[in-house]
Amino acid sequence: MAIPSQPPQPLSFPPSHFAKLAPKSYLTAHLTSPSSLRPSSRTSHQPLPVSVNTSSLTHCHGSAVVRLGDTAVVCGIRAEILRVADIPDYTPATTLSEISSLENKDHDDQESQSREEAEEIARIGLFIPNVDLSTGCSPLFLPGAPPPPEAQSLSHRLLTLFHTSRPLPLSSLRIWHSPSPAGPQSAFTQDIEPEEEEEEGPTVKAFFTLHTTLLFLSLSSLSSALPSAWLALLAALRTTRLPKAWWDADIGGVVCSPLREDTVPITVKDPVPIVCSFGLFVEEGVNEGMGRVGGTGRDEIESRRRKWILVDPDGFEEKVCEGEVTVAVREGEKGMEFVRIEKGGGGGIGKEEMKEVLTLAGDRWREWMEVLRRST
């Protein structure tokens, strides 16, 4: 008896196989489908969910834990003392009367003074970030290995953004000495009455240096590293409380109060910027066609290019995106404004795309400011 032949079964693969075999076609199929959802079930303009938890570490002056999608980072801030005598060639305006005269100037002069203070913070080195990726946070980095180039690059980007955005006034980091016989004085300007001081007046004897460590527990994509690290830094700064400190002339050094009720929060100047990352994805096949066409034909193909701006690209998407844009934005007098723009990879971004990026980043800024207010 003959066995009836079975019809051939169609060849099928799970979606994960298609993503590896043809990643650009796989992402294009998702974006051009009726739902227009990415493989992560997000729309092209939908950001990753964010959560912030502050004061998580007990032995730091300020700390925060931030989760951005599957990326998790811990930030801890410790303040150390830097004496003015240990700073080479340090000759700023260190008397209270000189500093008060600068703070009472008009807006333009205050803006100039803010830039000078930021330059002084950078020159002295009062903010020192350190990023640790060798924690097993990603298959890209071996646990316990020396710091990879990505960690050093991220530390430098954080340092540059900190000095560019100027979130802290120098007055929050000064430690004063008053020759008044009334005893030790507070480390902060608001505790000193200028009209009651002696002729010499209080002088700055030391500074607080903020040593900041950012430890990544999980890193889903390199594009999420800077936004999550910067948000963790802002949240930690908002919860940082420095001890009451004064200069003791007898010992020639700074003395700090051990009492928690004597700690004073540092001032964070609003509005602070936030960082957003975007991926530029172009449908498959366009670049190959452009390579075979020249002149007006190339321009015609360029005009038909279908592009997508992907907010918070994940690890799969950042591998197939032609370019990446990372922006720092904040609300200014005339609306949202760029603080810093970084462009990596290929692909061109025109004015319309940059307007779209600014609009999306503005929505993200308002969302993250609300998250920071609730958490701190």
PDB file of C-alpha atoms in Angstrom, residues 111-302:
ATOM      1  CA  GLU A 111      26.406  85.638  32.528  1.00  0.00           C
ATOM      2  CA  SER A 112      30.027  86.612  31.991  1.00  0.00           C
ATOM      3  CA  GLN A 113      30.761  85.861  35.642  1.00  0.00           C
ATOM      4  CA  SER A 114      29.054  82.466  35.287  1.00  0.00           C
ATOM      5  CA  ARG A 115      31.339  81.607  32.376  1.00  0.00           C
ATOM      6  CA  GLU A 116      34.386  82.728  34.349  1.00  0.00           C
ATOM      7  CA  GLU A 117      33.337  80.563  37.309  1.00  0.00           C
ATOM      8  CA  ALA A 118      32.855  77.573  34.977  1.00  0.00           C
ATOM      9  CA  GLU A 119      36.335  78.141  33.554  1.00  0.00           C
ATOM     10  CA  GLU A 120      37.736  78.318  37.085  1.00  0.00           C
ATOM     11  CA  ILE A 121      35.981  75.071  38.071  1.00  0.00           C
ATOM     12  CA  ALA A 122      37.475  73.431  34.992  1.00  0.00           C
ATOM     13  CA  ARG A 123      40.949  74.880  35.567  1.00  0.00           C
ATOM     14  CA  ILE A 124      41.099  73.866  39.222  1.00  0.00           C
ATOM     15  CA  GLY A 125      39.445  70.498  38.559  1.00  0.00           C
ATOM     16  CA  LEU A 126      36.600  70.675  41.072  1.00  0.00           C
ATOM     17  CA  PHE A 127      34.508  68.104  39.170  1.00  0.00           C
ATOM     18  CA  ILE A 128      36.120  64.722  38.454  1.00  0.00           C
ATOM     19  CA  PRO A 129      33.940  62.052  36.771  1.00  0.00           C
ATOM     20  CA  ASN A 130      34.884  58.386  36.508  1.00  0.00           C
ATOM     21  CA  VAL A 131      32.870  55.834  34.517  1.00  0.00           C
ATOM     22  CA  ASP A 132      33.160  52.098  35.157  1.00  0.00           C
ATOM     23  CA  LEU A 133      31.948  49.730  32.425  1.00  0.00           C
ATOM     24  CA  SER A 134      33.995  46.697  33.507  1.00  0.00           C
ATOM     25  CA  THR A 135      31.198  45.355  35.683  1.00  0.00           C
ATOM     26  CA  GLY A 136      29.697  42.709  33.420  1.00  0.00           C
ATOM     27  CA  CYS A 137      27.102  45.231  32.282  1.00  0.00           C
ATOM     28  CA  SER A 138      27.440  44.208  28.635  1.00  0.00           C
ATOM     29  CA  PRO A 139      29.006  41.412  26.553  1.00  0.00           C
ATOM     30  CA  LEU A 140      31.145  44.125  24.948  1.00  0.00           C
ATOM     31  CA  PHE A 141      33.157  44.652  28.146  1.00  0.00           C
ATOM     32  CA  LEU A 142      34.898  41.959  30.172  1.00  0.00           C
ATOM     33  CA  PRO A 143      34.385  42.096  33.951  1.00  0.00           C
ATOM     34  CA  GLY A 144      37.457  43.210  35.856  1.00  0.00           C
ATOM     35  CA  ALA A 145      39.278  44.324  32.710  1.00  0.00           C
ATOM     36  CA  PRO A 146      41.102  47.668  32.423  1.00  0.00           C
ATOM     37  CA  PRO A 147      38.911  50.649  31.561  1.00  0.00           C
ATOM     38  CA  PRO A 148      37.867  50.359  27.901  1.00  0.00           C
ATOM     39  CA  PRO A 149      38.118  53.318  25.518  1.00  0.00           C
ATOM     40  CA  GLU A 150      34.335  53.748  25.685  1.00  0.00           C
ATOM     41  CA  ALA A 151      34.539  54.434  29.434  1.00  0.00           C
ATOM     42  CA  GLN A 152      37.264  57.047  28.985  1.00  0.00           C
ATOM     43  CA  SER A 153      35.347  58.667  26.138  1.00  0.00           C
ATOM     44  CA  LEU A 154      32.150  58.762  28.202  1.00  0.00           C
ATOM     45  CA  SER A 155      33.991  60.353  31.140  1.00  0.00           C
ATOM     46  CA  HIS A 156      35.347  63.053  28.845  1.00  0.00           C
ATOM     47  CA  ARG A 157      31.914  63.719  27.316  1.00  0.00           C
ATOM     48  CA  LEU A 158      30.374  64.072  30.770  1.00  0.00           C
ATOM     49  CA  LEU A 159      33.137  66.439  31.849  1.00  0.00           C
ATOM     50  CA  THR A 160      32.722  68.567  28.710  1.00  0.00           C
ATOM     51  CA  LEU A 161      28.941  68.739  29.072  1.00  0.00           C
ATOM     52  CA  PHE A 162      29.270  69.666  32.754  1.00  0.00           C
ATOM     53  CA  HIS A 163      31.564  72.606  31.975  1.00  0.00           C
ATOM     54  CA  THR A 164      29.438  73.664  28.986  1.00  0.00           C
ATOM     55  CA  SER A 165      26.091  73.647  30.824  1.00  0.00           C
ATOM     56  CA  ARG A 166      27.457  75.157  34.094  1.00  0.00           C
ATOM     57  CA  PRO A 167      24.969  73.487  36.503  1.00  0.00           C
ATOM     58  CA  LEU A 168      26.835  74.519  39.693  1.00  0.00           C
ATOM     59  CA  PRO A 169      27.906  77.975  40.893  1.00  0.00           C
ATOM     60  CA  LEU A 170      31.383  78.235  42.339  1.00  0.00           C
ATOM     61  CA  SER A 171      29.912  79.646  45.550  1.00  0.00           C
ATOM     62  CA  SER A 172      28.543  76.189  46.423  1.00  0.00           C
ATOM     63  CA  LEU A 173      32.076  74.801  46.562  1.00  0.00           C
ATOM     64  CA  ARG A 174      33.904  77.577  48.433  1.00  0.00           C
ATOM     65  CA  ILE A 175      35.108  77.164  52.024  1.00  0.00           C
ATOM     66  CA  TRP A 176      35.503  80.441  53.871  1.00  0.00           C
ATOM     67  CA  HIS A 177      37.679  81.708  56.689  1.00  0.00           C
ATOM     68  CA  SER A 178      36.684  84.682  58.791  1.00  0.00           C
ATOM     69  CA  PRO A 179      39.142  86.410  61.142  1.00  0.00           C
ATOM     70  CA  SER A 180      36.255  87.252  63.466  1.00  0.00           C
ATOM     71  CA  PRO A 181      36.937  86.305  67.118  1.00  0.00           C
ATOM     72  CA  ALA A 182      33.425  84.880  67.399  1.00  0.00           C
ATOM     73  CA  GLY A 183      34.741  81.451  66.492  1.00  0.00           C
ATOM     74  CA  PRO A 184      34.316  79.135  63.496  1.00  0.00           C
ATOM     75  CA  GLN A 185      32.122  80.448  60.710  1.00  0.00           C
ATOM     76  CA  SER A 186      29.977  78.622  58.165  1.00  0.00           C
ATOM     77  CA  ALA A 187      31.463  77.514  54.900  1.00  0.00           C
ATOM     78  CA  PHE A 188      28.719  79.178  52.878  1.00  0.00           C
ATOM     79  CA  THR A 189      28.260  82.772  51.835  1.00  0.00           C
ATOM     80  CA  GLN A 190      24.687  83.133  53.083  1.00  0.00           C
ATOM     81  CA  ASP A 191      25.860  82.608  56.681  1.00  0.00           C
ATOM     82  CA  ILE A 192      28.204  85.649  56.575  1.00  0.00           C
ATOM     83  CA  GLU A 193      27.037  89.212  57.131  1.00  0.00           C
ATOM     84  CA  PRO A 194      29.286  91.502  55.045  1.00  0.00           C
ATOM     85  CA  GLU A 195      28.567  94.658  57.032  1.00  0.00           C
ATOM     86  CA  GLU A 196      29.645  93.046  60.305  1.00  0.00           C
ATOM     87  CA  GLU A 197      33.007  91.754  59.054  1.00  0.00           C
ATOM     88  CA  GLU A 198      36.339  93.259  59.824  1.00  0.00           C
ATOM     89  CA  GLU A 199      38.203  95.325  57.289  1.00  0.00           C
ATOM     90  CA  GLU A 200      40.046  92.340  55.832  1.00  0.00           C
ATOM     91  CA  GLY A 201      36.803  90.376  55.428  1.00  0.00           C
ATOM     92  CA  PRO A 202      36.356  86.640  54.952  1.00  0.00           C
ATOM     93  CA  THR A 203      38.593  84.883  52.447  1.00  0.00           C
ATOM     94  CA  VAL A 204      38.369  81.608  50.539  1.00  0.00           C
ATOM     95  CA  LYS A 205      40.815  79.090  51.965  1.00  0.00           C
ATOM     96  CA  ALA A 206      39.704  75.873  50.270  1.00  0.00           C
ATOM     97  CA  PHE A 207      37.207  74.253  47.893  1.00  0.00           C
ATOM     98  CA  PHE A 208      35.112  71.113  47.797  1.00  0.00           C
ATOM     99  CA  THR A 209      36.119  68.807  44.937  1.00  0.00           C
ATOM    100  CA  LEU A 210      33.322  66.540  43.681  1.00  0.00           C
ATOM    101  CA  HIS A 211      34.622  63.058  42.878  1.00  0.00           C
ATOM    102  CA  THR A 212      31.857  61.373  40.885  1.00  0.00           C
ATOM    103  CA  THR A 213      31.734  57.651  40.105  1.00  0.00           C
ATOM    104  CA  LEU A 214      29.223  56.212  37.637  1.00  0.00           C
ATOM    105  CA  LEU A 215      28.896  52.439  37.781  1.00  0.00           C
ATOM    106  CA  PHE A 216      26.919  50.731  35.021  1.00  0.00           C
ATOM    107  CA  LEU A 217      25.020  47.685  36.210  1.00  0.00           C
ATOM    108  CA  SER A 218      23.464  47.039  32.808  1.00  0.00           C
ATOM    109  CA  LEU A 219      24.087  48.602  29.395  1.00  0.00           C
ATOM    110  CA  SER A 220      21.637  47.712  26.631  1.00  0.00           C
ATOM    111  CA  SER A 221      23.192  50.012  23.994  1.00  0.00           C
ATOM    112  CA  LEU A 222      26.071  52.456  23.763  1.00  0.00           C
ATOM    113  CA  SER A 223      23.681  55.218  22.690  1.00  0.00           C
ATOM    114  CA  SER A 224      21.915  55.025  26.063  1.00  0.00           C
ATOM    115  CA  ALA A 225      25.137  55.444  28.079  1.00  0.00           C
ATOM    116  CA  LEU A 226      25.449  59.252  28.004  1.00  0.00           C
ATOM    117  CA  PRO A 227      21.721  60.073  28.552  1.00  0.00           C
ATOM    118  CA  SER A 228      21.426  57.703  31.522  1.00  0.00           C
ATOM    119  CA  ALA A 229      24.780  58.752  33.034  1.00  0.00           C
ATOM    120  CA  TRP A 230      23.939  62.461  32.753  1.00  0.00           C
ATOM    121  CA  LEU A 231      20.486  61.960  34.298  1.00  0.00           C
ATOM    122  CA  ALA A 232      22.046  60.000  37.172  1.00  0.00           C
ATOM    123  CA  LEU A 233      24.577  62.807  37.686  1.00  0.00           C
ATOM    124  CA  LEU A 234      21.843  65.476  37.800  1.00  0.00           C
ATOM    125  CA  ALA A 235      19.764  63.447  40.262  1.00  0.00           C
ATOM    126  CA  ALA A 236      22.801  62.855  42.486  1.00  0.00           C
ATOM    127  CA  LEU A 237      23.765  66.547  42.432  1.00  0.00           C
ATOM    128  CA  ARG A 238      20.252  67.547  43.513  1.00  0.00           C
ATOM    129  CA  THR A 239      20.575  65.335  46.600  1.00  0.00           C
ATOM    130  CA  THR A 240      24.189  66.202  47.452  1.00  0.00           C
ATOM    131  CA  ARG A 241      24.650  67.764  50.896  1.00  0.00           C
ATOM    132  CA  LEU A 242      28.066  69.078  51.878  1.00  0.00           C
ATOM    133  CA  PRO A 243      29.211  69.234  55.518  1.00  0.00           C
ATOM    134  CA  LYS A 244      29.600  72.517  57.347  1.00  0.00           C
ATOM    135  CA  ALA A 245      33.289  73.357  56.997  1.00  0.00           C
ATOM    136  CA  TRP A 246      35.534  76.143  58.196  1.00  0.00           C
ATOM    137  CA  TRP A 247      39.189  77.035  58.261  1.00  0.00           C
ATOM    138  CA  ASP A 248      40.980  76.478  61.570  1.00  0.00           C
ATOM    139  CA  ALA A 249      43.907  78.863  61.809  1.00  0.00           C
ATOM    140  CA  ASP A 250      45.467  76.904  64.694  1.00  0.00           C
ATOM    141  CA  ILE A 251      45.925  73.708  62.700  1.00  0.00           C
ATOM    142  CA  GLY A 252      46.168  75.429  59.315  1.00  0.00           C
ATOM    143  CA  GLY A 253      43.499  73.267  57.740  1.00  0.00           C
ATOM    144  CA  VAL A 254      39.783  72.717  57.171  1.00  0.00           C
ATOM    145  CA  VAL A 255      37.540  71.242  59.860  1.00  0.00           C
ATOM    146  CA  CYS A 256      34.191  69.638  58.959  1.00  0.00           C
ATOM    147  CA  SER A 257      31.238  69.111  61.250  1.00  0.00           C
ATOM    148  CA  PRO A 258      30.291  65.417  61.685  1.00  0.00           C
ATOM    149  CA  LEU A 259      26.621  66.249  62.320  1.00  0.00           C
ATOM    150  CA  ARG A 260      24.177  65.542  59.530  1.00  0.00           C
ATOM    151  CA  GLU A 261      21.937  68.429  60.594  1.00  0.00           C
ATOM    152  CA  ASP A 262      24.827  70.779  59.794  1.00  0.00           C
ATOM    153  CA  THR A 263      25.005  69.682  56.144  1.00  0.00           C
ATOM    154  CA  VAL A 264      23.891  72.138  53.467  1.00  0.00           C
ATOM    155  CA  PRO A 265      22.560  71.219  49.995  1.00  0.00           C
ATOM    156  CA  ILE A 266      24.512  72.520  47.045  1.00  0.00           C
ATOM    157  CA  THR A 267      22.816  74.818  44.577  1.00  0.00           C
ATOM    158  CA  VAL A 268      21.920  73.401  41.152  1.00  0.00           C
ATOM    159  CA  LYS A 269      21.133  76.154  38.656  1.00  0.00           C
ATOM    160  CA  ASP A 270      17.935  75.635  36.666  1.00  0.00           C
ATOM    161  CA  PRO A 271      17.175  75.011  33.917  1.00  0.00           C
ATOM    162  CA  VAL A 272      19.605  72.132  33.559  1.00  0.00           C
ATOM    163  CA  PRO A 273      19.961  70.371  30.199  1.00  0.00           C
ATOM    164  CA  ILE A 274      19.101  66.763  29.493  1.00  0.00           C
ATOM    165  CA  VAL A 275      20.651  64.454  26.904  1.00  0.00           C
ATOM    166  CA  CYS A 276      18.739  62.578  24.189  1.00  0.00           C
ATOM    167  CA  SER A 277      20.044  60.134  21.596  1.00  0.00           C
ATOM    168  CA  PHE A 278      18.564  59.579  18.136  1.00  0.00           C
ATOM    169  CA  GLY A 279      19.330  57.102  15.367  1.00  0.00           C
ATOM    170  CA  LEU A 280      19.075  57.938  11.647  1.00  0.00           C
ATOM    171  CA  PHE A 281      17.790  54.918   9.716  1.00  0.00           C
ATOM    172  CA  VAL A 282      17.542  54.781   5.906  1.00  0.00           C
ATOM    173  CA  GLU A 283      15.654  52.024   4.075  1.00  0.00           C
ATOM    174  CA  GLU A 284      17.735  49.284   2.485  1.00  0.00           C
ATOM    175  CA  GLY A 285      18.833  49.539  -1.105  1.00  0.00           C
ATOM    176  CA  VAL A 286      18.938  53.300  -1.394  1.00  0.00           C
ATOM    177  CA  ASN A 287      22.664  53.689  -0.898  1.00  0.00           C
ATOM    178  CA  GLU A 288      23.477  50.985  -3.440  1.00  0.00           C
ATOM    179  CA  GLY A 289      21.301  52.718  -6.024  1.00  0.00           C
ATOM    180  CA  MET A 290      22.918  56.044  -5.340  1.00  0.00           C
ATOM    181  CA  GLY A 291      26.307  54.516  -5.925  1.00  0.00           C
ATOM    182  CA  ARG A 292      25.338  53.562  -9.520  1.00  0.00           C
ATOM    183  CA  VAL A 293      23.697  56.846 -10.437  1.00  0.00           C
ATOM    184  CA  GLY A 294      25.383  60.184 -10.894  1.00  0.00           C
ATOM    185  CA  GLY A 295      24.372  63.752 -11.611  1.00  0.00           C
ATOM    186  CA  THR A 296      20.684  64.583 -11.548  1.00  0.00           C
ATOM    187  CA  GLY A 297      19.773  60.914 -11.140  1.00  0.00           C
ATOM    188  CA  ARG A 298      21.581  60.830  -7.841  1.00  0.00           C
ATOM    189  CA  ASP A 299      19.690  63.922  -6.667  1.00  0.00           C
ATOM    190  CA  GLU A 300      16.394  62.343  -7.680  1.00  0.00           C
ATOM    191  CA  ILE A 301      17.148  59.200  -5.665  1.00  0.00           C
ATOM    192  CA  GLU A 302      18.233  61.378  -2.746  1.00  0.00           C
TER     193      GLU A 302
END
